[in-house]
Amino acid sequence: MACLKLQAIHEARLFEEERRLQGQDSGIAKDIADEIVSFSHTVLKDVRRLEALYEKVIQFCFTRYVGAPWVKEGDDSMALKDTRAALESAFPISGLRSLFGLTPRERFRHLEELSCIVLGIRIFNSLVGSGTALCLPDPKNLLTLHSPDLPLSIEQEIEEGEKQIQELVKILLHSPVLLAKAGSETAEQDLALISAQHIYMTQLNAYRRALLTAFLHTRHHLKEAVSECSSEIVGVGEQLNSQPYTSRDDVFPKFSRIAVSYRKAFQENEKLCSLNCLVAFLASLAGEHTLDVASNVESACRRVHGIFASVGQGDQEECRGVRSAENAEKERDDSEVERPDGEPPREFDGKFELGGNCAWCLAKYAALVPADRSIAAISYGGDAYAFSTLRGAKEFAQHPDRLLSDIRQQIRRQPALIHLLNLDRLYPRSSLRNILKLQRNIATRLKQETPRFGKDTATADQLFLSLHEPRNADAAVMTPVHFETLERDTSYHWNEWELRRRALKIADILNRTTRSSQTKSSHCRMEQETQVYPLKEKEQNTMKSKGTSAIRTKKYITGLRGKTNTKAETVKVELDL
């Protein structure tokens, strides 16, 4: 529980510091920029509206950095005066005509660049001493605000913590022999207390290392930003002194770089101040924990050492020889380790499972022992596992499922290992990050929905359940046949048999073929589904049929041409077909 408390408090405080650093930008400036971008070309025809638009631009350049770290309370009027003077020298009111020739997105970018140029002019005038109303702080003074001894003190705390962790690891590695000889409930309780303290110290040292790394990187970035800002200011001063007339295209980009480096320097300084607060807060948490459990852990360690001293000489040699025998096996050819299930080695991406700790030591002794990179890692189930001994690698290769089951048992006993070993994807419901994220989402949504819900607790409970992270559904769970929605879809059919009939009908139409037609009347019937109907009174139709026809009578007229007798006669012919 102590480690879980440490993780929850530290992660919550870390999130608060990050949100505080991200909330320094003023949201008022964005609203003013949206108003400026939305103005139409008709503003150019009215002088008063044009002057009002120029005042909006001044307000944007002023409020853009009103929440900056270098701004102090009570300097608003002087800062506004400086902003107006710098903007009039860089962007007069006549320049608004060129602003309306751009697209809305280009207008916004132009305003952002203009605010950087105005800030750069203010910084240059303030640091050079050109008679500005407000003196901005020199970024060089930021380097002297932080003590250089803080990283050294953190390194000393890390070294002391490593020594304590090594002592606790030695006790945990000898725990099977001690339990076999002592076999008392007191020994089991002592080992459980030592294991919890071991996990707590490991997590505490991990936080210390992360803060130390962030502190060193941030301080390096601060030095780079201060150096860049100073060099840009010196370069602009030399250019203005050497040339009586300077083009805006040459000097404005330099003013913009001055503003960017100046702002970056103060942002890095704010990060350093936040890291100092986190270091002090972490030290206070560690001090409270030491006062609470230090005496109990020391007593447990003394009792365990007493049990170890009371066992026979042979048992002591057995305990001491565990590590030495395993280290001797490292000198052998580690090609003897066979991969489980004949799985071929995959391309390694440099990330080990369990945070790079030995999987065998965690499964057997609940100890977090850094893995030895000289021993071949084993890939199983898509994850790479590292080991500190060749014996552990061989046992994992022979029985991987059994050791992974033991690791899961250890994680159930110590849930703090989920966050420490970065196993959130395997235990989403027990993940500290997911729990804190859910808590923040609930607080935000309740704050937004409270005016609408009022005192309706049932609706609030329903909102709480709806904000849970999505989970994998069990195989026995089925979705409803018909979903009830607010918008009705008239083309939706809930009956699957009706859908099947429609599908068969469509498939039958697709398989039909159109026969060739010889007459116009039959051609008009081509669009029908069927053109020929079988005879219903007959059981079977054949392709061959026989029948009789009536006698056909033909009449011919003769004697009209080529004869002397021109009298016409009719000849009747009967054809029996």
Coordinates of C-alpha atoms in Angstrom, one line a residue:
M1 CA 0.0 0.0 0.0
A2 CA 2.9 2.4 0.7
C3 CA 4.2 2.0 -2.9
L4 CA 0.7 2.5 -4.3
K5 CA 0.3 5.7 -2.3
L6 CA 3.6 6.9 -3.5
Q7 CA 2.7 6.2 -7.1
A8 CA -0.7 7.9 -6.9
I9 CA 0.5 11.0 -5.1
H10 CA 3.5 11.5 -7.3
E11 CA 1.6 10.9 -10.6
A12 CA -1.2 13.3 -9.5
R13 CA 1.3 16.0 -8.6
L14 CA 3.2 15.5 -11.8
F15 CA 0.0 15.9 -13.8
E16 CA -0.8 19.1 -11.9
E17 CA 2.6 20.6 -12.7
E18 CA 2.3 19.7 -16.4
R19 CA -1.2 21.3 -16.6
R20 CA 0.1 24.4 -14.8
L21 CA 2.9 24.8 -17.3
Q22 CA 0.5 24.2 -20.3
G23 CA -2.0 26.7 -18.9
Q24 CA 0.2 29.7 -19.2
D25 CA -0.9 30.7 -22.7
S26 CA -3.8 33.2 -22.6
G27 CA -7.0 32.1 -24.2
I28 CA -8.1 35.7 -24.6
A29 CA -5.5 36.2 -27.3
K30 CA -7.0 33.4 -29.4
D31 CA -10.5 35.0 -29.1
I32 CA -9.1 38.4 -30.2
A33 CA -7.2 36.7 -33.1
D34 CA -10.5 35.1 -34.3
E35 CA -12.2 38.5 -34.3
I36 CA -9.4 40.0 -36.3
V37 CA -9.4 37.2 -38.9
S38 CA -13.2 37.4 -39.3
F39 CA -13.2 41.1 -40.3
S40 CA -14.3 41.7 -43.9
H41 CA -12.9 44.1 -46.5
T42 CA -15.5 46.7 -45.8
V43 CA -13.4 47.8 -42.8
L44 CA -11.0 49.5 -45.1
K45 CA -13.7 51.9 -46.2
D46 CA -14.4 53.2 -42.7
V47 CA -11.6 55.0 -40.8
R48 CA -13.1 54.4 -37.4
R49 CA -13.6 50.7 -37.9
L50 CA -10.0 50.6 -39.3
E51 CA -8.7 52.3 -36.1
A52 CA -10.8 49.9 -34.0
L53 CA -9.2 46.9 -35.9
Y54 CA -5.7 48.3 -35.2
E55 CA -6.6 48.5 -31.5
K56 CA -7.6 44.8 -31.7
V57 CA -4.1 44.0 -33.1
I58 CA -2.5 45.9 -30.3
Q59 CA -4.6 44.0 -27.7
F60 CA -3.6 40.7 -29.4
C61 CA 0.1 41.5 -29.2
F62 CA -0.3 42.5 -25.6
T63 CA -2.5 39.6 -24.4
R64 CA -0.4 37.0 -26.4
Y65 CA 2.2 37.0 -23.6
V66 CA 0.2 38.4 -20.7
G67 CA 0.5 35.0 -18.9
A68 CA 4.2 34.6 -19.6
P69 CA 6.6 33.9 -16.7
W70 CA 8.4 37.2 -17.0
V71 CA 5.2 39.3 -16.6
K72 CA 4.6 40.6 -13.1
E73 CA 1.4 41.9 -11.6
G74 CA 0.9 45.7 -11.9
D75 CA 2.8 46.0 -15.2
D76 CA -0.2 45.9 -17.5
S77 CA -0.3 49.6 -18.4
M78 CA 3.4 50.0 -18.9
A79 CA 3.5 46.8 -21.0
L80 CA 0.6 48.0 -23.1
K81 CA 2.4 51.2 -23.8
D82 CA 5.6 49.4 -24.8
T83 CA 3.5 47.1 -27.1
R84 CA 1.8 50.0 -28.8
A85 CA 5.2 51.8 -29.5
A86 CA 6.8 48.6 -30.8
L87 CA 3.8 47.8 -33.0
E88 CA 3.6 51.3 -34.5
S89 CA 7.3 51.1 -35.4
A90 CA 7.0 47.6 -37.0
F91 CA 3.4 47.5 -38.4
P92 CA 1.7 50.9 -38.9
I93 CA -2.1 51.1 -39.4
S94 CA -1.6 51.3 -43.2
G95 CA -0.3 47.7 -43.1
L96 CA -3.8 46.4 -42.4
R97 CA -4.5 46.6 -46.1
S98 CA -2.0 43.8 -46.9
L99 CA -3.5 41.7 -44.1
F100 CA -6.8 41.3 -46.0
G101 CA -5.1 40.0 -49.1
L102 CA -4.4 36.7 -47.2
T103 CA -6.5 33.7 -46.4
P104 CA -7.8 33.3 -42.9
R105 CA -5.1 30.7 -42.0
E106 CA -2.4 33.0 -43.4
R107 CA -3.8 35.9 -41.4
F108 CA -3.5 34.0 -38.2
R109 CA 0.1 33.0 -39.0
H110 CA 0.8 36.7 -39.8
L111 CA -0.5 37.8 -36.5
E112 CA 1.5 35.2 -34.6
E113 CA 4.7 36.3 -36.4
L114 CA 3.8 39.9 -35.8
S115 CA 3.4 39.3 -32.0
C116 CA 6.9 37.6 -32.0
I117 CA 8.4 40.6 -33.8
V118 CA 6.8 43.1 -31.4
L119 CA 8.0 41.1 -28.4
G120 CA 11.5 40.9 -29.9
I121 CA 11.6 44.7 -30.3
R122 CA 10.5 45.2 -26.7
I123 CA 13.2 42.8 -25.4
F124 CA 15.9 44.4 -27.5
N125 CA 15.0 47.9 -26.4
S126 CA 14.7 46.9 -22.8
L127 CA 18.1 45.0 -22.6
V128 CA 20.0 47.5 -24.7
G129 CA 18.5 50.5 -22.8
S130 CA 16.7 52.4 -25.5
G131 CA 14.3 54.2 -23.1
T132 CA 11.4 51.8 -22.8
A133 CA 8.7 52.3 -20.2
L134 CA 9.1 48.7 -18.8
C135 CA 12.3 46.8 -18.3
L136 CA 12.0 43.2 -19.1
P137 CA 14.2 40.8 -17.0
D138 CA 17.5 39.7 -18.4
P139 CA 17.5 35.9 -19.2
K140 CA 21.1 35.6 -18.0
N141 CA 19.9 36.0 -14.5
L142 CA 17.9 32.7 -14.8
L143 CA 21.1 30.7 -14.7
T144 CA 21.8 31.9 -11.1
L145 CA 18.4 31.0 -9.7
H146 CA 18.9 27.3 -9.4
S147 CA 21.5 25.6 -7.2
P148 CA 24.0 23.4 -8.9
D149 CA 24.2 21.1 -5.9
L150 CA 20.7 19.7 -6.4
P151 CA 21.7 17.1 -9.0
L152 CA 24.6 16.0 -6.7
S153 CA 22.2 15.5 -3.8
I154 CA 19.8 13.5 -6.0
E155 CA 22.7 11.3 -7.2
Q156 CA 23.7 10.7 -3.5
E157 CA 20.1 9.7 -2.7
I158 CA 20.0 7.3 -5.6
E159 CA 23.3 5.7 -4.5
E160 CA 22.0 5.3 -1.0
G161 CA 18.8 3.8 -2.3
E162 CA 20.7 1.4 -4.5
K163 CA 22.6 0.1 -1.5
Q164 CA 19.4 -0.5 0.5
I165 CA 17.9 -2.2 -2.6
Q166 CA 20.9 -4.5 -2.9
E167 CA 20.6 -5.5 0.8
L168 CA 16.9 -6.3 0.4
V169 CA 17.5 -8.3 -2.8
K170 CA 20.1 -10.5 -1.0
I171 CA 17.6 -11.3 1.6
L172 CA 14.8 -12.1 -0.9
L173 CA 17.2 -14.3 -3.0
H174 CA 17.8 -16.4 0.2
S175 CA 14.2 -16.5 1.2
P176 CA 13.4 -20.1 0.2
V177 CA 16.2 -21.6 2.3
L178 CA 15.3 -19.3 5.3
L179 CA 11.6 -20.3 5.1
A180 CA 12.6 -24.0 4.8
K181 CA 14.7 -23.8 8.0
A182 CA 12.6 -21.4 10.0
G183 CA 9.1 -22.1 8.7
S184 CA 7.3 -19.6 11.1
E185 CA 4.6 -17.1 10.3
T186 CA 6.9 -14.4 11.7
A187 CA 9.5 -15.1 9.0
E188 CA 6.8 -15.0 6.3
Q189 CA 5.6 -11.7 7.6
D190 CA 9.1 -10.3 7.7
L191 CA 9.8 -11.4 4.2
A192 CA 6.5 -9.8 3.0
L193 CA 7.5 -6.5 4.7
I194 CA 10.9 -6.7 3.1
S195 CA 9.5 -7.4 -0.3
A196 CA 7.1 -4.4 0.0
Q197 CA 10.0 -2.2 1.1
H198 CA 12.1 -3.4 -1.8
I199 CA 9.4 -2.5 -4.3
Y200 CA 8.9 0.9 -2.6
M201 CA 12.6 1.7 -2.8
T202 CA 12.8 0.6 -6.4
Q203 CA 9.9 2.9 -7.4
L204 CA 11.4 5.8 -5.3
N205 CA 14.7 5.4 -7.1
A206 CA 13.0 5.2 -10.5
Y207 CA 11.3 8.5 -9.7
R208 CA 14.6 10.1 -8.6
R209 CA 16.3 9.0 -11.8
A210 CA 13.5 10.4 -13.9
L211 CA 13.6 13.7 -12.1
L212 CA 17.4 13.9 -12.3
T213 CA 17.4 13.2 -16.1
A214 CA 14.7 15.8 -16.6
F215 CA 16.5 18.3 -14.5
L216 CA 19.8 17.9 -16.4
H217 CA 18.1 18.1 -19.8
T218 CA 16.1 21.2 -18.9
R219 CA 19.1 23.0 -17.5
H220 CA 21.0 22.2 -20.7
H221 CA 18.1 23.6 -22.8
L222 CA 18.0 26.7 -20.6
K223 CA 21.7 27.4 -21.2
E224 CA 21.2 27.0 -24.9
A225 CA 18.2 29.3 -25.0
V226 CA 19.9 32.0 -23.0
S227 CA 23.0 31.8 -25.1
E228 CA 21.0 32.0 -28.3
C229 CA 19.0 35.0 -27.1
S230 CA 22.1 36.9 -26.0
S231 CA 23.9 36.2 -29.3
E232 CA 20.8 37.4 -31.3
I233 CA 20.6 40.6 -29.3
V234 CA 24.3 41.3 -29.8
G235 CA 24.0 40.6 -33.6
V236 CA 21.0 43.0 -34.0
G237 CA 22.8 45.7 -32.0
E238 CA 26.0 45.4 -34.2
Q239 CA 23.9 45.5 -37.4
L240 CA 22.0 48.6 -36.3
N241 CA 25.1 50.4 -35.2
S242 CA 27.1 49.6 -38.4
Q243 CA 24.3 50.5 -40.8
P244 CA 22.4 53.8 -40.7
Y245 CA 19.5 52.2 -42.6
T246 CA 18.5 48.6 -42.3
S247 CA 15.8 46.8 -44.2
R248 CA 12.9 45.3 -42.3
D249 CA 13.3 42.0 -44.2
D250 CA 16.8 41.7 -42.6
V251 CA 16.1 42.7 -39.0
F252 CA 12.5 41.5 -38.4
P253 CA 13.4 37.7 -38.6
K254 CA 16.1 38.4 -36.0
F255 CA 13.6 40.1 -33.7
S256 CA 11.4 37.1 -34.1
R257 CA 14.2 34.7 -33.1
I258 CA 15.0 36.9 -30.1
A259 CA 11.4 36.5 -28.9
V260 CA 11.3 32.7 -29.5
S261 CA 14.6 32.1 -27.6
Y262 CA 13.6 34.5 -24.8
R263 CA 10.3 32.7 -24.3
K264 CA 12.0 29.3 -24.5
A265 CA 14.5 30.4 -21.8
F266 CA 11.7 31.4 -19.4
Q267 CA 9.7 28.3 -20.2
E268 CA 12.7 26.1 -19.3
N269 CA 13.2 28.1 -16.1
E270 CA 9.6 27.4 -15.2
K271 CA 10.2 23.7 -15.8
L272 CA 13.2 23.8 -13.5
C273 CA 11.2 25.4 -10.8
S274 CA 8.5 22.7 -11.2
L275 CA 11.2 20.0 -11.0
N276 CA 12.5 21.6 -7.8
C277 CA 9.1 21.4 -6.3
L278 CA 8.7 17.8 -7.4
V279 CA 12.1 16.8 -5.9
A280 CA 11.2 18.5 -2.6
F281 CA 7.7 16.9 -2.6
L282 CA 9.2 13.4 -3.3
A283 CA 11.7 13.9 -0.5
S284 CA 8.9 14.7 1.9
L285 CA 7.0 11.6 0.9
A286 CA 10.1 9.5 1.3
G287 CA 10.7 11.0 4.7
E288 CA 7.2 10.3 5.9
H289 CA 7.5 6.7 4.8
T290 CA 10.9 6.3 6.5
L291 CA 9.4 7.5 9.8
D292 CA 6.5 5.1 9.5
V293 CA 8.1 1.8 8.5
A294 CA 11.9 2.2 8.9
S295 CA 11.9 0.7 12.4
N296 CA 9.7 -2.2 11.3
V297 CA 11.9 -3.0 8.3
E298 CA 15.1 -2.8 10.3
S299 CA 13.6 -5.2 12.9
A300 CA 12.5 -7.6 10.2
C301 CA 16.0 -7.5 8.6
R302 CA 17.6 -8.2 12.0
R303 CA 15.3 -11.1 12.6
V304 CA 16.0 -12.6 9.1
H305 CA 19.8 -12.2 9.6
G306 CA 19.4 -13.9 13.0
I307 CA 17.6 -16.8 11.3
F308 CA 20.3 -17.0 8.7
A309 CA 23.0 -17.0 11.4
S310 CA 21.2 -19.8 13.3
V311 CA 21.2 -22.3 10.4
G312 CA 24.0 -24.7 9.9
Q313 CA 27.3 -24.0 8.1
G314 CA 26.2 -26.2 5.2
D315 CA 23.0 -24.2 4.7
Q316 CA 24.9 -20.9 4.8
E317 CA 27.2 -22.2 2.1
E318 CA 24.2 -23.2 0.1
C319 CA 22.7 -19.7 0.5
R320 CA 26.0 -18.1 -0.5
G321 CA 26.6 -20.5 -3.3
V322 CA 23.4 -19.8 -5.2
R323 CA 24.7 -16.7 -6.9
S324 CA 28.3 -17.9 -7.3
A325 CA 27.2 -21.2 -8.9
E326 CA 24.9 -19.2 -11.3
N327 CA 27.7 -16.8 -12.1
A328 CA 30.0 -19.7 -12.9
E329 CA 27.5 -21.0 -15.4
K330 CA 27.7 -17.7 -17.3
E331 CA 31.1 -18.6 -18.6
R332 CA 29.7 -21.6 -20.5
D333 CA 28.3 -21.4 -24.0
D334 CA 24.9 -19.8 -23.7
S335 CA 23.8 -21.4 -26.9
E336 CA 22.5 -24.3 -24.8
V337 CA 19.4 -22.2 -24.0
E338 CA 16.6 -23.5 -26.2
R339 CA 13.7 -21.3 -27.1
P340 CA 10.3 -22.4 -25.9
D341 CA 8.1 -24.0 -28.6
G342 CA 10.8 -23.7 -31.1
E343 CA 10.1 -20.0 -31.6
P344 CA 12.7 -18.3 -33.8
P345 CA 14.4 -15.2 -32.6
R346 CA 12.6 -12.0 -33.7
E347 CA 14.2 -8.7 -34.6
F348 CA 14.7 -7.0 -31.2
D349 CA 13.6 -3.4 -30.8
G350 CA 15.7 -2.8 -27.6
K351 CA 12.7 -3.1 -25.1
F352 CA 12.6 -5.9 -22.6
E353 CA 9.4 -7.0 -20.8
L354 CA 9.2 -6.3 -17.0
G355 CA 11.3 -3.2 -17.3
G356 CA 14.5 -5.0 -18.1
N357 CA 14.5 -7.0 -14.9
C358 CA 15.1 -10.7 -14.6
A359 CA 11.9 -12.7 -15.1
W360 CA 13.2 -15.7 -13.2
C361 CA 14.1 -13.8 -10.1
L362 CA 10.7 -12.0 -10.1
A363 CA 8.9 -15.3 -10.4
K364 CA 10.9 -17.2 -7.8
Y365 CA 11.9 -14.6 -5.2
A366 CA 9.7 -11.5 -5.9
A367 CA 12.9 -9.6 -6.4
L368 CA 13.6 -7.0 -9.0
V369 CA 17.1 -7.8 -10.2
P370 CA 18.5 -6.0 -13.3
A371 CA 19.1 -8.4 -16.2
D372 CA 22.5 -9.3 -17.6
R373 CA 22.6 -8.3 -21.2
S374 CA 25.4 -10.8 -21.9
I375 CA 22.8 -13.6 -21.5
A376 CA 20.6 -14.3 -24.5
A377 CA 17.1 -13.0 -24.1
I378 CA 14.1 -15.2 -24.9
S379 CA 11.1 -14.2 -27.0
Y380 CA 7.8 -15.8 -25.9
G381 CA 4.4 -14.7 -26.8
G382 CA 5.6 -11.7 -28.8
D383 CA 7.6 -10.3 -25.7
A384 CA 11.3 -10.4 -25.0
Y385 CA 12.4 -11.5 -21.5
A386 CA 15.8 -10.9 -20.1
F387 CA 17.6 -12.8 -17.3
S388 CA 20.4 -12.3 -14.8
T389 CA 21.5 -15.9 -14.7
L390 CA 21.8 -18.7 -17.2
R391 CA 20.0 -21.0 -14.9
G392 CA 16.9 -18.8 -15.0
A393 CA 17.1 -18.5 -18.8
K394 CA 17.2 -22.3 -19.1
E395 CA 14.3 -22.9 -16.7
F396 CA 12.2 -20.3 -18.5
A397 CA 13.0 -22.0 -21.8
Q398 CA 11.8 -25.3 -20.4
H399 CA 8.7 -24.1 -18.6
P400 CA 7.7 -20.6 -19.8
D401 CA 4.0 -20.8 -18.9
R402 CA 4.7 -21.9 -15.3
L403 CA 7.1 -19.0 -14.7
L404 CA 4.7 -16.5 -16.3
S405 CA 2.0 -17.8 -14.0
D406 CA 4.3 -17.3 -11.0
I407 CA 5.0 -13.7 -12.2
R408 CA 1.2 -13.0 -12.3
Q409 CA 0.9 -14.4 -8.8
Q410 CA 3.6 -12.0 -7.6
I411 CA 1.8 -9.1 -9.3
R412 CA -1.4 -10.0 -7.6
R413 CA 0.3 -9.9 -4.3
Q414 CA 2.0 -6.6 -5.1
P415 CA -0.2 -4.5 -7.4
A416 CA 2.4 -1.7 -7.4
L417 CA 4.4 -3.8 -9.8
I418 CA 1.9 -2.9 -12.6
H419 CA 2.9 0.7 -12.7
L420 CA 6.6 0.1 -11.8
L421 CA 7.1 -2.5 -14.6
N422 CA 4.9 -0.6 -17.1
L423 CA 2.3 -3.4 -17.4
D424 CA -0.7 -1.2 -17.9
R425 CA -1.7 -2.9 -21.2
L426 CA -2.0 -6.3 -19.4
Y427 CA -3.9 -5.0 -16.4
P428 CA -6.0 -2.1 -17.7
R429 CA -8.5 -2.2 -14.8
S430 CA -5.7 -2.1 -12.2
S431 CA -3.6 0.4 -14.0
L432 CA -2.8 3.5 -12.0
R433 CA -2.6 5.7 -15.1
N434 CA -6.1 4.6 -16.3
I435 CA -7.6 5.1 -12.8
L436 CA -6.2 8.6 -12.5
K437 CA -7.3 9.4 -16.1
L438 CA -10.8 8.1 -15.4
Q439 CA -10.9 10.2 -12.2
R440 CA -9.9 13.4 -14.0
N441 CA -12.5 12.7 -16.8
I442 CA -15.2 12.1 -14.2
A443 CA -14.4 15.3 -12.3
T444 CA -14.4 17.3 -15.6
R445 CA -17.6 15.9 -16.9
L446 CA -19.4 16.2 -13.5
K447 CA -18.3 19.9 -13.4
Q448 CA -19.7 20.4 -16.9
E449 CA -23.0 18.4 -16.4
T450 CA -23.8 19.5 -12.8
P451 CA -25.9 22.5 -13.9
R452 CA -27.9 20.2 -16.2
F453 CA -28.3 17.2 -13.8
G454 CA -28.9 19.1 -10.6
K455 CA -29.3 16.7 -7.7
D456 CA -30.2 13.7 -9.9
T457 CA -27.8 11.1 -8.5
A458 CA -29.0 8.3 -10.8
T459 CA -28.0 10.3 -13.9
A460 CA -24.6 11.1 -12.2
D461 CA -24.1 7.4 -11.6
Q462 CA -24.9 6.6 -15.2
L463 CA -22.4 9.2 -16.3
F464 CA -19.8 7.6 -14.1
L465 CA -20.4 4.2 -15.7
S466 CA -20.3 5.7 -19.2
L467 CA -16.8 7.2 -18.6
H468 CA -15.2 3.8 -17.9
E469 CA -12.5 2.7 -20.3
P470 CA -13.8 0.2 -22.9
R471 CA -13.2 -3.4 -22.0
N472 CA -13.0 -6.6 -24.0
A473 CA -16.4 -8.4 -24.0
D474 CA -16.7 -12.0 -23.0
A475 CA -17.4 -14.6 -25.7
A476 CA -20.8 -15.4 -24.1
V477 CA -22.0 -11.8 -24.3
M478 CA -24.1 -10.9 -27.4
T479 CA -25.2 -7.6 -28.7
P480 CA -28.9 -6.8 -28.9
V481 CA -30.7 -7.6 -32.1
H482 CA -32.4 -4.2 -32.4
F483 CA -30.6 -1.1 -31.2
E484 CA -32.9 1.6 -30.0
T485 CA -31.8 5.0 -31.3
L486 CA -33.3 8.5 -31.3
E487 CA -33.1 8.8 -35.1
R488 CA -35.2 6.2 -36.9
D489 CA -33.9 4.6 -40.0
T490 CA -36.7 3.6 -42.3
S491 CA -34.5 1.4 -44.4
Y492 CA -33.4 -0.7 -41.4
H493 CA -34.7 -4.3 -41.2
W494 CA -34.3 -6.1 -37.9
N495 CA -35.6 -9.4 -39.2
E496 CA -32.6 -11.4 -40.5
W497 CA -34.8 -13.7 -42.5
E498 CA -36.3 -10.8 -44.4
L499 CA -32.8 -9.7 -45.2
R500 CA -32.0 -13.2 -46.4
R501 CA -35.0 -13.2 -48.7
R502 CA -34.0 -9.9 -50.2
A503 CA -30.4 -11.1 -50.7
L504 CA -31.6 -14.3 -52.5
K505 CA -33.9 -12.2 -54.7
I506 CA -31.0 -9.9 -55.7
A507 CA -28.8 -12.9 -56.3
D508 CA -31.5 -14.5 -58.5
I509 CA -31.9 -11.4 -60.6
L510 CA -28.1 -11.1 -61.1
N511 CA -28.0 -14.7 -62.5
R512 CA -30.7 -14.2 -65.1
T513 CA -29.8 -13.8 -68.8
T514 CA -31.7 -11.8 -71.5
R515 CA -32.8 -13.8 -74.6
S516 CA -32.5 -12.4 -78.1
S517 CA -35.7 -11.1 -79.6
Q518 CA -36.9 -11.2 -83.3
T519 CA -40.0 -9.0 -83.1
K520 CA -40.7 -5.6 -81.7
S521 CA -43.5 -6.8 -79.5
S522 CA -41.2 -9.4 -77.8
H523 CA -38.5 -6.7 -77.5
C524 CA -40.8 -4.6 -75.4
R525 CA -41.1 -7.4 -72.9
M526 CA -37.4 -7.7 -72.2
E527 CA -37.6 -5.7 -69.0
Q528 CA -39.9 -8.2 -67.4
E529 CA -38.5 -10.7 -64.9
T530 CA -39.9 -13.8 -66.9
Q531 CA -40.8 -14.0 -70.6
V532 CA -41.8 -17.7 -70.9
Y533 CA -44.2 -19.5 -68.6
P534 CA -44.1 -23.3 -68.4
L535 CA -47.3 -25.2 -69.0
K536 CA -48.9 -26.0 -65.7
E537 CA -51.2 -28.8 -66.9
K538 CA -48.3 -31.0 -68.1
E539 CA -45.9 -32.7 -65.7
Q540 CA -43.0 -32.6 -68.1
N541 CA -42.1 -30.5 -71.2
T542 CA -39.7 -31.8 -73.8
M543 CA -37.6 -29.9 -76.3
K544 CA -39.4 -31.7 -79.3
S545 CA -43.1 -31.4 -80.1
K546 CA -45.4 -32.7 -83.0
G547 CA -48.7 -31.5 -84.3
T548 CA -51.0 -31.0 -87.5
S549 CA -51.9 -28.0 -89.5
A550 CA -55.1 -27.1 -91.4
I551 CA -55.3 -27.1 -95.3
R552 CA -54.1 -23.8 -96.7
T553 CA -55.8 -22.4 -99.8
K554 CA -53.9 -20.3 -102.4
K555 CA -55.6 -18.5 -105.3
Y556 CA -53.7 -17.3 -108.4
I557 CA -55.1 -15.1 -111.3
T558 CA -54.0 -16.1 -114.8
G559 CA -54.6 -15.0 -118.4
L560 CA -53.8 -11.3 -118.0
R561 CA -50.5 -11.2 -119.8
G562 CA -49.0 -12.9 -122.9
K563 CA -52.2 -14.5 -124.1
T564 CA -54.6 -13.8 -126.9
N565 CA -57.5 -14.4 -124.6
T566 CA -57.4 -11.6 -122.1
K567 CA -60.2 -13.1 -120.0
A568 CA -59.0 -13.5 -116.4
E569 CA -59.4 -16.8 -114.7
T570 CA -58.9 -17.8 -111.1
V571 CA -57.0 -20.9 -110.2
K572 CA -57.5 -22.4 -106.7
V573 CA -54.7 -24.4 -105.1
E574 CA -55.0 -26.3 -101.8
L575 CA -51.8 -27.2 -100.0
D576 CA -51.9 -29.9 -97.3
L577 CA -48.8 -29.5 -95.2

